[in-house]
Amino acid sequence: MAKVVVVTSGKGGVGKTTTTAALGAALAQSGQNVCVVDFDVGLRNLDLVMGAERRVVYDFINVIQGNAKLSQALIRDKRVGTLSLLAASQTRDKDALTEKGVARIMTELRDKFDYVICDSPAGIERGALLAMRHADTAVIVTNPEISSVRDSDRIVGLLDSKTEKAEKDEQIDKHVLLARYDAGRAARSEMLGIDDVLEILSLPLLGVIPESQDVLRASNLGSPVTVSNPASSPARAYADAARRLTGETITMTIPAERRNLFGLLFGGRAA
Amino acid sequence: MSFFGMFKRSSAGSAPVARERLQVLLAHERTVSSESDLVVVLREEILAVIARRVKVEFDNVNVRMDCGETVSTLTVDIEIPGAPPAMLLAANG
Ligand SMILES: Nc1ncnc2c1ncn2[C@@H]1O[C@H](COP(=O)(O)OP(=O)(O)OP(=O)(O)O)[C@@H](O)[C@H]1O
Ligand SMILES: [Mg+2]
Protein backbone atom coordinates (compact mmCIF):
# COMPACT_ATOMS: atom_id res chain seq x y z
CA MET A 1 0.00 0.00 0.00
CA ALA A 2 1.28 3.42 -0.94
CA LYS A 3 2.57 6.04 1.40
CA VAL A 4 0.94 9.45 0.99
CA VAL A 5 3.29 12.36 1.63
CA VAL A 6 2.21 16.00 1.81
CA VAL A 7 4.75 18.73 1.08
CA THR A 8 3.49 21.73 3.00
CA SER A 9 4.64 24.96 4.69
CA GLY A 10 1.99 27.55 5.41
CA LYS A 11 4.17 30.31 4.00
CA GLY A 12 4.36 30.76 0.25
CA GLY A 13 7.41 30.57 -1.95
CA VAL A 14 9.57 28.51 0.40
CA GLY A 15 10.20 25.68 -2.08
CA LYS A 16 7.26 23.23 -1.84
CA THR A 17 6.82 22.71 -5.56
CA THR A 18 10.57 22.44 -6.14
CA THR A 19 10.73 19.89 -3.32
CA THR A 20 7.76 17.85 -4.57
CA ALA A 21 9.38 17.54 -8.00
CA ALA A 22 12.86 16.75 -6.65
CA LEU A 23 11.80 14.27 -3.95
CA GLY A 24 9.33 12.61 -6.32
CA ALA A 25 11.97 12.26 -9.02
CA ALA A 26 14.61 11.02 -6.55
CA LEU A 27 12.28 8.32 -5.20
CA ALA A 28 11.33 7.31 -8.74
CA GLN A 29 15.00 7.21 -9.78
CA SER A 30 15.58 4.71 -6.98
CA GLY A 31 12.94 2.45 -8.49
CA GLN A 32 9.82 3.40 -6.54
CA ASN A 33 6.57 3.94 -8.36
CA VAL A 34 5.75 7.59 -7.68
CA CYS A 35 2.93 9.99 -8.46
CA VAL A 36 3.27 13.70 -7.74
CA VAL A 37 -0.04 15.52 -7.33
CA ASP A 38 -0.55 19.26 -7.67
CA PHE A 39 -3.13 20.58 -5.17
CA ASP A 40 -2.55 24.23 -6.05
CA VAL A 41 -5.83 24.77 -7.92
CA GLY A 42 -5.79 27.93 -10.00
CA LEU A 43 -2.04 28.40 -9.60
CA ARG A 44 -0.63 25.15 -10.84
CA ASN A 45 3.12 25.06 -11.34
CA LEU A 46 4.24 21.52 -10.75
CA ASP A 47 3.64 20.73 -14.44
CA LEU A 48 6.01 23.55 -15.37
CA VAL A 49 8.75 22.57 -12.92
CA MET A 50 8.48 18.98 -14.24
CA GLY A 51 8.53 20.14 -17.87
CA ALA A 52 5.13 18.62 -18.63
CA GLU A 53 3.11 21.80 -19.17
CA ARG A 54 2.37 21.01 -22.82
CA ARG A 55 1.25 17.49 -22.06
CA VAL A 56 -1.61 18.30 -19.67
CA VAL A 57 -4.86 17.21 -21.31
CA TYR A 58 -6.92 16.27 -18.27
CA ASP A 59 -6.38 17.45 -14.71
CA PHE A 60 -7.34 16.56 -11.14
CA ILE A 61 -10.74 18.26 -11.33
CA ASN A 62 -11.63 16.60 -14.65
CA VAL A 63 -11.12 13.28 -12.88
CA ILE A 64 -13.13 14.36 -9.82
CA GLN A 65 -16.01 15.48 -12.01
CA GLY A 66 -15.93 12.27 -13.98
CA ASN A 67 -14.91 13.86 -17.29
CA ALA A 68 -11.78 11.74 -17.46
CA LYS A 69 -10.45 8.56 -15.97
CA LEU A 70 -7.51 8.78 -13.62
CA SER A 71 -5.39 6.78 -16.07
CA GLN A 72 -6.11 9.37 -18.78
CA ALA A 73 -5.04 12.26 -16.55
CA LEU A 74 -1.78 10.76 -15.30
CA ILE A 75 1.23 12.07 -17.23
CA ARG A 76 4.16 9.68 -17.36
CA ASP A 77 7.55 11.41 -17.08
CA LYS A 78 9.67 11.06 -20.21
CA ARG A 79 12.97 10.73 -18.35
CA VAL A 80 12.05 8.64 -15.33
CA GLY A 81 9.61 5.90 -16.29
CA THR A 82 8.30 5.25 -12.78
CA LEU A 83 7.31 8.89 -12.21
CA SER A 84 3.83 10.26 -12.97
CA LEU A 85 2.15 13.62 -12.54
CA LEU A 86 -1.45 14.54 -11.82
CA ALA A 87 -1.81 18.21 -12.71
CA ALA A 88 -3.98 20.73 -10.89
CA SER A 89 -6.70 22.53 -12.73
CA GLN A 90 -6.34 26.15 -13.75
CA THR A 91 -9.99 26.83 -12.90
CA ARG A 92 -10.70 29.67 -10.53
CA ASP A 93 -13.45 27.67 -8.88
CA LYS A 94 -11.58 26.17 -5.96
CA ASP A 95 -14.70 24.43 -4.64
CA ALA A 96 -14.44 22.06 -7.59
CA LEU A 97 -11.90 20.15 -5.51
CA THR A 98 -14.40 18.38 -3.26
CA GLU A 99 -13.54 16.45 -0.15
CA LYS A 100 -15.28 13.32 -1.42
CA GLY A 101 -13.65 13.57 -4.84
CA VAL A 102 -10.20 13.97 -3.35
CA ALA A 103 -10.78 10.98 -1.06
CA ARG A 104 -11.83 8.77 -3.98
CA ILE A 105 -8.81 9.70 -6.09
CA MET A 106 -6.36 9.29 -3.24
CA THR A 107 -7.68 5.76 -2.74
CA GLU A 108 -7.16 5.01 -6.43
CA LEU A 109 -3.66 6.49 -6.36
CA ARG A 110 -2.74 4.42 -3.31
CA ASP A 111 -3.56 1.28 -5.27
CA LYS A 112 -1.40 2.24 -8.23
CA PHE A 113 1.74 3.71 -6.64
CA ASP A 114 4.31 3.23 -3.88
CA TYR A 115 4.47 6.95 -3.11
CA VAL A 116 1.90 9.68 -3.66
CA ILE A 117 3.43 13.13 -3.08
CA CYS A 118 1.01 16.01 -2.68
CA ASP A 119 2.21 19.55 -3.46
CA SER A 120 0.22 21.78 -1.11
CA PRO A 121 -0.75 25.36 -1.92
CA ALA A 122 0.46 28.03 0.51
CA GLY A 123 -1.81 29.18 3.32
CA ILE A 124 -3.96 27.32 5.81
CA GLU A 125 -7.21 27.37 3.86
CA ARG A 126 -9.23 24.68 2.14
CA GLY A 127 -6.64 23.75 -0.50
CA ALA A 128 -3.88 23.25 2.03
CA LEU A 129 -6.19 21.25 4.30
CA LEU A 130 -7.27 19.00 1.42
CA ALA A 131 -3.65 18.41 0.44
CA MET A 132 -2.75 17.22 3.96
CA ARG A 133 -6.03 15.42 4.61
CA HIS A 134 -4.97 11.88 3.61
CA ALA A 135 -1.26 12.11 4.35
CA ASP A 136 0.67 9.49 6.31
CA THR A 137 3.78 11.66 6.31
CA ALA A 138 4.33 15.40 6.14
CA VAL A 139 7.40 17.17 4.80
CA ILE A 140 7.30 20.68 6.24
CA VAL A 141 9.40 22.91 4.02
CA THR A 142 10.90 25.72 6.06
CA ASN A 143 13.30 28.53 5.24
CA PRO A 144 15.69 29.67 8.00
CA GLU A 145 13.70 32.79 8.50
CA ILE A 146 11.40 33.95 11.28
CA SER A 147 8.02 34.08 9.50
CA SER A 148 8.59 30.76 7.74
CA VAL A 149 9.33 29.04 11.05
CA ARG A 150 6.24 30.52 12.66
CA ASP A 151 4.04 29.35 9.78
CA SER A 152 5.58 25.89 9.95
CA ASP A 153 4.61 25.69 13.60
CA ARG A 154 1.07 26.62 12.66
CA ILE A 155 1.01 23.88 10.03
CA VAL A 156 2.18 21.35 12.61
CA GLY A 157 -0.90 22.23 14.67
CA LEU A 158 -3.15 21.60 11.67
CA LEU A 159 -1.41 18.32 10.81
CA ASP A 160 -2.09 17.19 14.36
CA SER A 161 -5.77 18.10 14.25
CA LYS A 162 -7.21 18.30 10.74
CA THR A 163 -5.84 15.20 9.01
CA GLU A 164 -7.58 11.85 8.73
CA LYS A 165 -4.87 10.25 10.82
CA ALA A 166 -5.21 12.85 13.56
CA GLU A 167 -8.96 12.31 13.67
CA LYS A 168 -8.35 8.60 14.15
CA ASP A 169 -5.95 9.46 16.98
CA GLU A 170 -3.00 8.20 14.97
CA GLN A 171 0.30 10.04 14.68
CA ILE A 172 1.16 11.62 11.37
CA ASP A 173 4.87 11.38 10.63
CA LYS A 174 6.35 14.88 10.46
CA HIS A 175 9.73 16.03 9.15
CA VAL A 176 11.32 19.40 8.56
CA LEU A 177 13.08 20.04 5.28
CA LEU A 178 15.18 23.15 5.60
CA ALA A 179 15.31 24.76 2.15
CA ARG A 180 17.18 27.71 0.68
CA TYR A 181 19.79 27.38 3.39
CA ASP A 182 22.77 29.71 3.15
CA ALA A 183 25.57 28.30 5.30
CA GLY A 184 27.62 31.50 5.18
CA ARG A 185 24.80 33.67 6.45
CA ALA A 186 23.95 31.16 9.16
CA ALA A 187 27.59 31.08 10.27
CA ARG A 188 27.55 34.86 10.57
CA SER A 189 24.32 34.63 12.58
CA GLU A 190 22.51 36.65 9.98
CA MET A 191 20.02 33.85 9.55
CA LEU A 192 18.62 31.23 11.86
CA GLY A 193 20.80 28.15 12.01
CA ILE A 194 19.76 24.55 11.54
CA ASP A 195 19.77 23.76 15.25
CA ASP A 196 17.76 26.92 15.98
CA VAL A 197 14.99 25.83 13.63
CA LEU A 198 14.98 22.23 14.83
CA GLU A 199 14.94 23.20 18.46
CA ILE A 200 12.10 25.63 17.98
CA LEU A 201 9.97 23.23 15.94
CA SER A 202 11.06 20.07 17.83
CA LEU A 203 10.82 17.95 14.72
CA PRO A 204 13.28 15.58 13.07
CA LEU A 205 15.26 16.88 10.12
CA LEU A 206 14.74 15.30 6.71
CA GLY A 207 17.41 17.32 4.94
CA VAL A 208 19.04 20.66 4.31
CA ILE A 209 18.80 22.03 0.79
CA PRO A 210 21.27 24.80 0.04
CA GLU A 211 20.26 27.99 -1.70
CA SER A 212 21.56 27.23 -5.17
CA GLN A 213 21.66 28.43 -8.72
CA ASP A 214 21.19 24.81 -9.82
CA VAL A 215 17.61 24.84 -8.52
CA LEU A 216 16.73 27.83 -10.67
CA ARG A 217 18.43 26.31 -13.68
CA ALA A 218 16.49 23.08 -13.18
CA SER A 219 13.17 24.87 -13.11
CA ASN A 220 14.13 26.92 -16.14
CA LEU A 221 14.82 23.66 -17.96
CA GLY A 222 11.65 22.00 -16.68
CA SER A 223 13.47 19.15 -15.04
CA PRO A 224 13.71 18.20 -11.36
CA VAL A 225 17.20 19.03 -10.12
CA THR A 226 17.91 15.37 -9.26
CA VAL A 227 17.41 14.57 -12.96
CA SER A 228 18.97 17.60 -14.65
CA ASN A 229 22.07 17.79 -12.47
CA PRO A 230 22.31 14.83 -10.11
CA ALA A 231 25.84 15.70 -8.99
CA SER A 232 24.92 19.20 -7.80
CA SER A 233 24.69 19.85 -4.08
CA PRO A 234 20.91 20.47 -3.97
CA ALA A 235 20.33 17.28 -6.00
CA ARG A 236 22.46 15.24 -3.59
CA ALA A 237 20.67 16.77 -0.64
CA TYR A 238 17.28 15.90 -2.17
CA ALA A 239 18.42 12.37 -3.02
CA ASP A 240 19.53 11.83 0.60
CA ALA A 241 16.25 13.28 1.88
CA ALA A 242 14.34 10.86 -0.36
CA ARG A 243 16.27 7.92 1.09
CA ARG A 244 15.55 9.08 4.64
CA LEU A 245 11.89 9.26 3.69
CA THR A 246 12.02 5.55 2.87
CA GLY A 247 13.41 4.86 6.33
CA GLU A 248 17.13 4.70 5.63
CA THR A 249 19.49 6.32 8.11
CA ILE A 250 21.97 8.53 6.31
CA THR A 251 24.51 10.89 7.78
CA MET A 252 23.43 14.49 7.38
CA THR A 253 25.94 16.55 5.40
CA ILE A 254 25.53 20.22 4.78
CA PRO A 255 27.21 20.73 1.43
CA ALA A 256 28.79 24.13 2.01
CA GLU A 257 29.96 23.50 5.53
CA ARG A 258 30.41 19.74 5.75
CA ARG A 259 29.20 19.73 9.33
CA ASN A 260 28.03 16.49 10.78
CA LEU A 261 24.49 16.69 12.01
CA PHE A 262 23.84 13.03 12.53
CA GLY A 263 22.69 13.61 16.08
CA LEU A 264 20.07 16.11 15.02
CA LEU A 265 18.24 13.42 13.09
CA PHE A 266 16.90 12.03 16.29
CA GLY A 267 15.16 15.05 17.75
CA GLY A 268 11.52 14.29 18.43
CA ARG A 269 8.53 16.41 19.24
CA ALA A 270 6.64 15.53 22.37
CA ALA A 271 3.12 14.95 21.07
CA MET B 1 40.44 40.11 14.44
CA SER B 2 40.71 43.87 14.41
CA PHE B 3 39.33 46.11 17.14
CA PHE B 4 36.54 47.30 14.85
CA GLY B 5 35.89 43.83 13.59
CA MET B 6 34.95 42.80 17.10
CA PHE B 7 32.20 45.37 17.27
CA LYS B 8 30.93 44.56 13.82
CA ARG B 9 30.66 40.93 14.68
CA SER B 10 28.63 41.41 17.80
CA SER B 11 26.06 43.65 16.13
CA ALA B 12 25.80 41.89 12.73
CA GLY B 13 24.16 38.70 13.87
CA SER B 14 20.44 39.28 14.32
CA ALA B 15 19.58 35.58 14.30
CA PRO B 16 19.76 35.17 18.10
CA VAL B 17 17.13 37.90 18.45
CA ALA B 18 14.94 36.15 15.90
CA ARG B 19 15.34 32.91 17.74
CA GLU B 20 14.34 34.38 21.07
CA ARG B 21 11.33 36.22 19.64
CA LEU B 22 10.14 33.03 17.99
CA GLN B 23 10.45 30.99 21.14
CA VAL B 24 8.37 33.44 23.14
CA LEU B 25 5.77 33.85 20.41
CA LEU B 26 5.31 30.16 19.67
CA ALA B 27 5.02 29.22 23.32
CA HIS B 28 2.07 31.59 23.44
CA GLU B 29 0.53 30.65 20.09
CA ARG B 30 0.62 26.92 20.78
CA THR B 31 -1.61 27.32 23.82
CA VAL B 32 -4.11 29.79 22.42
CA SER B 33 -4.42 28.67 18.80
CA SER B 34 -6.82 25.77 19.35
CA GLU B 35 -9.29 27.76 21.38
CA SER B 36 -9.01 30.89 19.28
CA ASP B 37 -9.75 28.87 16.13
CA LEU B 38 -13.05 27.86 17.68
CA VAL B 39 -13.82 31.43 18.66
CA VAL B 40 -13.12 32.65 15.13
CA VAL B 41 -15.44 30.06 13.62
CA LEU B 42 -18.18 30.73 16.18
CA ARG B 43 -17.91 34.45 15.64
CA GLU B 44 -18.33 34.07 11.88
CA GLU B 45 -21.25 31.69 12.15
CA ILE B 46 -23.05 33.75 14.79
CA LEU B 47 -22.56 36.86 12.68
CA ALA B 48 -24.01 35.08 9.64
CA VAL B 49 -27.12 34.00 11.54
CA ILE B 50 -27.75 37.45 13.02
CA ALA B 51 -27.05 39.19 9.72
CA ARG B 52 -29.93 37.37 8.06
CA ARG B 53 -32.31 39.39 10.23
CA VAL B 54 -30.49 42.42 11.52
CA LYS B 55 -27.73 44.56 10.15
CA VAL B 56 -24.73 44.18 12.44
CA GLU B 57 -21.17 45.33 12.04
CA PHE B 58 -18.45 42.71 12.23
CA ASP B 59 -16.66 44.83 14.84
CA ASN B 60 -19.74 44.91 17.04
CA VAL B 61 -19.80 41.16 17.57
CA ASN B 62 -17.66 40.13 20.47
CA VAL B 63 -17.14 36.45 21.19
CA ARG B 64 -15.03 35.45 24.14
CA MET B 65 -14.10 32.09 25.58
CA ASP B 66 -13.09 31.81 29.21
CA CYS B 67 -11.58 28.45 29.95
CA GLY B 68 -11.85 27.12 33.48
CA GLU B 69 -10.71 23.82 34.91
CA THR B 70 -14.06 22.06 34.83
CA VAL B 71 -16.29 24.49 32.95
CA SER B 72 -15.69 27.07 30.24
CA THR B 73 -17.96 29.94 29.44
CA LEU B 74 -18.71 31.47 26.08
CA THR B 75 -19.70 35.12 26.13
CA VAL B 76 -21.35 36.56 23.05
CA ASP B 77 -21.87 40.28 23.01
CA ILE B 78 -23.58 41.79 19.98
CA GLU B 79 -24.28 45.44 19.54
CA ILE B 80 -27.39 46.04 17.43
CA PRO B 81 -27.98 49.58 16.22
CA GLY B 82 -31.28 51.45 16.22
CA ALA B 83 -34.66 49.99 17.10
CA PRO B 84 -35.13 46.96 19.37
CA PRO B 85 -34.62 43.66 17.54
CA ALA B 86 -38.23 42.59 18.02
CA MET B 87 -39.41 45.41 15.78
CA LEU B 88 -36.74 44.66 13.19
CA LEU B 89 -37.71 41.01 13.16
CA ALA B 90 -41.31 41.91 12.51
CA ALA B 91 -40.37 44.39 9.80
CA ASN B 92 -38.11 41.94 7.97
CA GLY B 93 -40.68 39.13 8.17
N1 LIG C 1 17.19 25.66 -2.89
C1 LIG C 1 16.84 26.71 -3.67
N2 LIG C 1 17.78 27.54 -4.16
C2 LIG C 1 17.44 28.59 -4.95
N3 LIG C 1 16.18 28.87 -5.31
C3 LIG C 1 15.19 28.08 -4.86
C4 LIG C 1 15.46 26.95 -4.01
N4 LIG C 1 14.27 26.35 -3.72
C5 LIG C 1 13.32 27.06 -4.37
N5 LIG C 1 13.86 28.10 -5.04
C6 LIG C 1 13.15 29.09 -5.86
O1 LIG C 1 12.20 29.75 -5.04
C7 LIG C 1 11.02 30.02 -5.76
C8 LIG C 1 9.82 29.42 -5.07
O2 LIG C 1 9.93 28.00 -5.11
P1 LIG C 1 8.66 27.06 -5.21
O3 LIG C 1 7.78 27.46 -6.32
O4 LIG C 1 9.16 25.67 -5.17
O5 LIG C 1 7.96 27.45 -3.82
P2 LIG C 1 6.50 27.06 -3.32
O6 LIG C 1 6.63 26.88 -1.85
O7 LIG C 1 5.96 25.93 -4.11
O8 LIG C 1 5.69 28.38 -3.65
P3 LIG C 1 4.08 28.58 -3.57
O9 LIG C 1 3.78 28.74 -2.11
O10 LIG C 1 3.84 29.81 -4.35
O11 LIG C 1 3.46 27.35 -4.16
C9 LIG C 1 11.25 29.48 -7.17
O12 LIG C 1 11.68 30.52 -8.00
C10 LIG C 1 12.34 28.45 -6.97
O13 LIG C 1 13.10 28.26 -8.13
MG1 LIG D 1 4.09 25.77 -5.17
PDB file of N, CA, C and O in Angstrom, chain A residues 138-169:
ATOM      1  N   ALA A 138       4.283  14.008   6.585  1.00  0.00           N
ATOM      2  CA  ALA A 138       4.334  15.404   6.143  1.00  0.00           C
ATOM      3  C   ALA A 138       5.782  15.861   6.050  1.00  0.00           C
ATOM      4  O   ALA A 138       6.585  15.599   6.945  1.00  0.00           O
ATOM      5  N   VAL A 139       6.104  16.514   4.943  1.00  0.00           N
ATOM      6  CA  VAL A 139       7.399  17.174   4.802  1.00  0.00           C
ATOM      7  C   VAL A 139       7.114  18.671   4.907  1.00  0.00           C
ATOM      8  O   VAL A 139       6.435  19.241   4.058  1.00  0.00           O
ATOM      9  N   ILE A 140       7.583  19.272   6.000  1.00  0.00           N
ATOM     10  CA  ILE A 140       7.303  20.679   6.239  1.00  0.00           C
ATOM     11  C   ILE A 140       8.500  21.487   5.751  1.00  0.00           C
ATOM     12  O   ILE A 140       9.569  21.460   6.355  1.00  0.00           O
ATOM     13  N   VAL A 141       8.310  22.149   4.622  1.00  0.00           N
ATOM     14  CA  VAL A 141       9.404  22.906   4.019  1.00  0.00           C
ATOM     15  C   VAL A 141       9.513  24.252   4.736  1.00  0.00           C
ATOM     16  O   VAL A 141       8.536  24.996   4.845  1.00  0.00           O
ATOM     17  N   THR A 142      10.700  24.523   5.259  1.00  0.00           N
ATOM     18  CA  THR A 142      10.904  25.718   6.064  1.00  0.00           C
ATOM     19  C   THR A 142      12.162  26.432   5.599  1.00  0.00           C
ATOM     20  O   THR A 142      13.167  25.791   5.322  1.00  0.00           O
ATOM     21  N   ASN A 143      12.102  27.739   5.507  1.00  0.00           N
ATOM     22  CA  ASN A 143      13.303  28.532   5.243  1.00  0.00           C
ATOM     23  C   ASN A 143      13.823  29.035   6.592  1.00  0.00           C
ATOM     24  O   ASN A 143      13.032  29.239   7.516  1.00  0.00           O
ATOM     25  N   PRO A 144      15.143  29.243   6.705  1.00  0.00           N
ATOM     26  CA  PRO A 144      15.694  29.668   8.002  1.00  0.00           C
ATOM     27  C   PRO A 144      15.381  31.138   8.256  1.00  0.00           C
ATOM     28  O   PRO A 144      16.263  31.979   8.309  1.00  0.00           O
ATOM     29  N   GLU A 145      14.131  31.411   8.450  1.00  0.00           N
ATOM     30  CA  GLU A 145      13.696  32.794   8.501  1.00  0.00           C
ATOM     31  C   GLU A 145      12.466  32.837   9.403  1.00  0.00           C
ATOM     32  O   GLU A 145      11.657  31.904   9.398  1.00  0.00           O
ATOM     33  N   ILE A 146      12.323  33.905  10.157  1.00  0.00           N
ATOM     34  CA  ILE A 146      11.395  33.946  11.282  1.00  0.00           C
ATOM     35  C   ILE A 146       9.931  33.674  10.898  1.00  0.00           C
ATOM     36  O   ILE A 146       9.243  32.894  11.545  1.00  0.00           O
ATOM     37  N   SER A 147       9.439  34.271   9.813  1.00  0.00           N
ATOM     38  CA  SER A 147       8.021  34.078   9.498  1.00  0.00           C
ATOM     39  C   SER A 147       7.767  32.677   8.938  1.00  0.00           C
ATOM     40  O   SER A 147       6.698  32.105   9.151  1.00  0.00           O
ATOM     41  N   SER A 148       8.745  32.129   8.246  1.00  0.00           N
ATOM     42  CA  SER A 148       8.586  30.764   7.738  1.00  0.00           C
ATOM     43  C   SER A 148       8.503  29.763   8.886  1.00  0.00           C
ATOM     44  O   SER A 148       7.682  28.831   8.861  1.00  0.00           O
ATOM     45  N   VAL A 149       9.327  29.956   9.908  1.00  0.00           N
ATOM     46  CA  VAL A 149       9.328  29.038  11.052  1.00  0.00           C
ATOM     47  C   VAL A 149       8.004  29.138  11.811  1.00  0.00           C
ATOM     48  O   VAL A 149       7.400  28.137  12.197  1.00  0.00           O
ATOM     49  N   ARG A 150       7.515  30.346  11.973  1.00  0.00           N
ATOM     50  CA  ARG A 150       6.240  30.521  12.663  1.00  0.00           C
ATOM     51  C   ARG A 150       5.119  29.806  11.905  1.00  0.00           C
ATOM     52  O   ARG A 150       4.297  29.100  12.493  1.00  0.00           O
ATOM     53  N   ASP A 151       5.101  29.986  10.570  1.00  0.00           N
ATOM     54  CA  ASP A 151       4.043  29.352   9.783  1.00  0.00           C
ATOM     55  C   ASP A 151       4.162  27.829   9.821  1.00  0.00           C
ATOM     56  O   ASP A 151       3.158  27.124   9.817  1.00  0.00           O
ATOM     57  N   SER A 152       5.395  27.339   9.854  1.00  0.00           N
ATOM     58  CA  SER A 152       5.582  25.890   9.954  1.00  0.00           C
ATOM     59  C   SER A 152       4.976  25.360  11.242  1.00  0.00           C
ATOM     60  O   SER A 152       4.341  24.302  11.268  1.00  0.00           O
ATOM     61  N   ASP A 153       5.161  26.112  12.312  1.00  0.00           N
ATOM     62  CA  ASP A 153       4.611  25.695  13.597  1.00  0.00           C
ATOM     63  C   ASP A 153       3.084  25.631  13.537  1.00  0.00           C
ATOM     64  O   ASP A 153       2.450  24.745  14.091  1.00  0.00           O
ATOM     65  N   ARG A 154       2.523  26.585  12.830  1.00  0.00           N
ATOM     66  CA  ARG A 154       1.071  26.623  12.660  1.00  0.00           C
ATOM     67  C   ARG A 154       0.594  25.394  11.887  1.00  0.00           C
ATOM     68  O   ARG A 154      -0.415  24.775  12.224  1.00  0.00           O
ATOM     69  N   ILE A 155       1.350  25.049  10.847  1.00  0.00           N
ATOM     70  CA  ILE A 155       1.007  23.880  10.029  1.00  0.00           C
ATOM     71  C   ILE A 155       1.081  22.602  10.854  1.00  0.00           C
ATOM     72  O   ILE A 155       0.248  21.704  10.715  1.00  0.00           O
ATOM     73  N   VAL A 156       2.066  22.529  11.739  1.00  0.00           N
ATOM     74  CA  VAL A 156       2.182  21.353  12.613  1.00  0.00           C
ATOM     75  C   VAL A 156       0.891  21.177  13.409  1.00  0.00           C
ATOM     76  O   VAL A 156       0.358  20.071  13.534  1.00  0.00           O
ATOM     77  N   GLY A 157       0.361  22.278  13.912  1.00  0.00           N
ATOM     78  CA  GLY A 157      -0.896  22.228  14.665  1.00  0.00           C
ATOM     79  C   GLY A 157      -2.036  21.670  13.813  1.00  0.00           C
ATOM     80  O   GLY A 157      -2.852  20.881  14.291  1.00  0.00           O
ATOM     81  N   LEU A 158      -2.083  22.078  12.560  1.00  0.00           N
ATOM     82  CA  LEU A 158      -3.149  21.597  11.669  1.00  0.00           C
ATOM     83  C   LEU A 158      -2.949  20.115  11.330  1.00  0.00           C
ATOM     84  O   LEU A 158      -3.911  19.356  11.270  1.00  0.00           O
ATOM     85  N   LEU A 159      -1.698  19.735  11.108  1.00  0.00           N
ATOM     86  CA  LEU A 159      -1.409  18.319  10.808  1.00  0.00           C
ATOM     87  C   LEU A 159      -1.846  17.432  11.968  1.00  0.00           C
ATOM     88  O   LEU A 159      -2.307  16.312  11.761  1.00  0.00           O
ATOM     89  N   ASP A 160      -1.730  17.967  13.182  1.00  0.00           N
ATOM     90  CA  ASP A 160      -2.094  17.186  14.364  1.00  0.00           C
ATOM     91  C   ASP A 160      -3.574  17.243  14.694  1.00  0.00           C
ATOM     92  O   ASP A 160      -4.021  16.647  15.672  1.00  0.00           O
ATOM     93  N   SER A 161      -4.347  18.018  13.924  1.00  0.00           N
ATOM     94  CA  SER A 161      -5.769  18.101  14.254  1.00  0.00           C
ATOM     95  C   SER A 161      -6.696  17.901  13.061  1.00  0.00           C
ATOM     96  O   SER A 161      -7.789  17.373  13.206  1.00  0.00           O
ATOM     97  N   LYS A 162      -6.276  18.290  11.866  1.00  0.00           N
ATOM     98  CA  LYS A 162      -7.215  18.296  10.738  1.00  0.00           C
ATOM     99  C   LYS A 162      -7.018  17.155   9.741  1.00  0.00           C
ATOM    100  O   LYS A 162      -7.722  17.094   8.741  1.00  0.00           O
ATOM    101  N   THR A 163      -6.044  16.292   9.973  1.00  0.00           N
ATOM    102  CA  THR A 163      -5.839  15.204   9.010  1.00  0.00           C
ATOM    103  C   THR A 163      -6.653  13.977   9.414  1.00  0.00           C
ATOM    104  O   THR A 163      -7.080  13.855  10.564  1.00  0.00           O
ATOM    105  N   GLU A 164      -6.835  13.082   8.455  1.00  0.00           N
ATOM    106  CA  GLU A 164      -7.578  11.854   8.731  1.00  0.00           C
ATOM    107  C   GLU A 164      -6.919  11.066   9.860  1.00  0.00           C
ATOM    108  O   GLU A 164      -7.583  10.553  10.745  1.00  0.00           O
ATOM    109  N   LYS A 165      -5.599  10.994   9.785  1.00  0.00           N
ATOM    110  CA  LYS A 165      -4.868  10.251  10.817  1.00  0.00           C
ATOM    111  C   LYS A 165      -5.100  10.856  12.196  1.00  0.00           C
ATOM    112  O   LYS A 165      -5.335  10.140  13.155  1.00  0.00           O
ATOM    113  N   ALA A 166      -5.020  12.188  12.274  1.00  0.00           N
ATOM    114  CA  ALA A 166      -5.209  12.848  13.561  1.00  0.00           C
ATOM    115  C   ALA A 166      -6.604  12.561  14.100  1.00  0.00           C
ATOM    116  O   ALA A 166      -6.775  12.325  15.293  1.00  0.00           O
ATOM    117  N   GLU A 167      -7.587  12.556  13.214  1.00  0.00           N
ATOM    118  CA  GLU A 167      -8.961  12.308  13.665  1.00  0.00           C
ATOM    119  C   GLU A 167      -9.151  10.886  14.158  1.00  0.00           C
ATOM    120  O   GLU A 167     -10.041  10.610  14.950  1.00  0.00           O
ATOM    121  N   LYS A 168      -8.291   9.979  13.659  1.00  0.00           N
ATOM    122  CA  LYS A 168      -8.351   8.600  14.152  1.00  0.00           C
ATOM    123  C   LYS A 168      -7.410   8.391  15.330  1.00  0.00           C
ATOM    124  O   LYS A 168      -7.123   7.255  15.715  1.00  0.00           O
ATOM    125  N   ASP A 169      -6.883   9.512  15.854  1.00  0.00           N
ATOM    126  CA  ASP A 169      -5.948   9.457  16.978  1.00  0.00           C
ATOM    127  C   ASP A 169      -4.652   8.743  16.645  1.00  0.00           C
ATOM    128  O   ASP A 169      -4.013   8.160  17.512  1.00  0.00           O
TER     129      ASP A 169
END
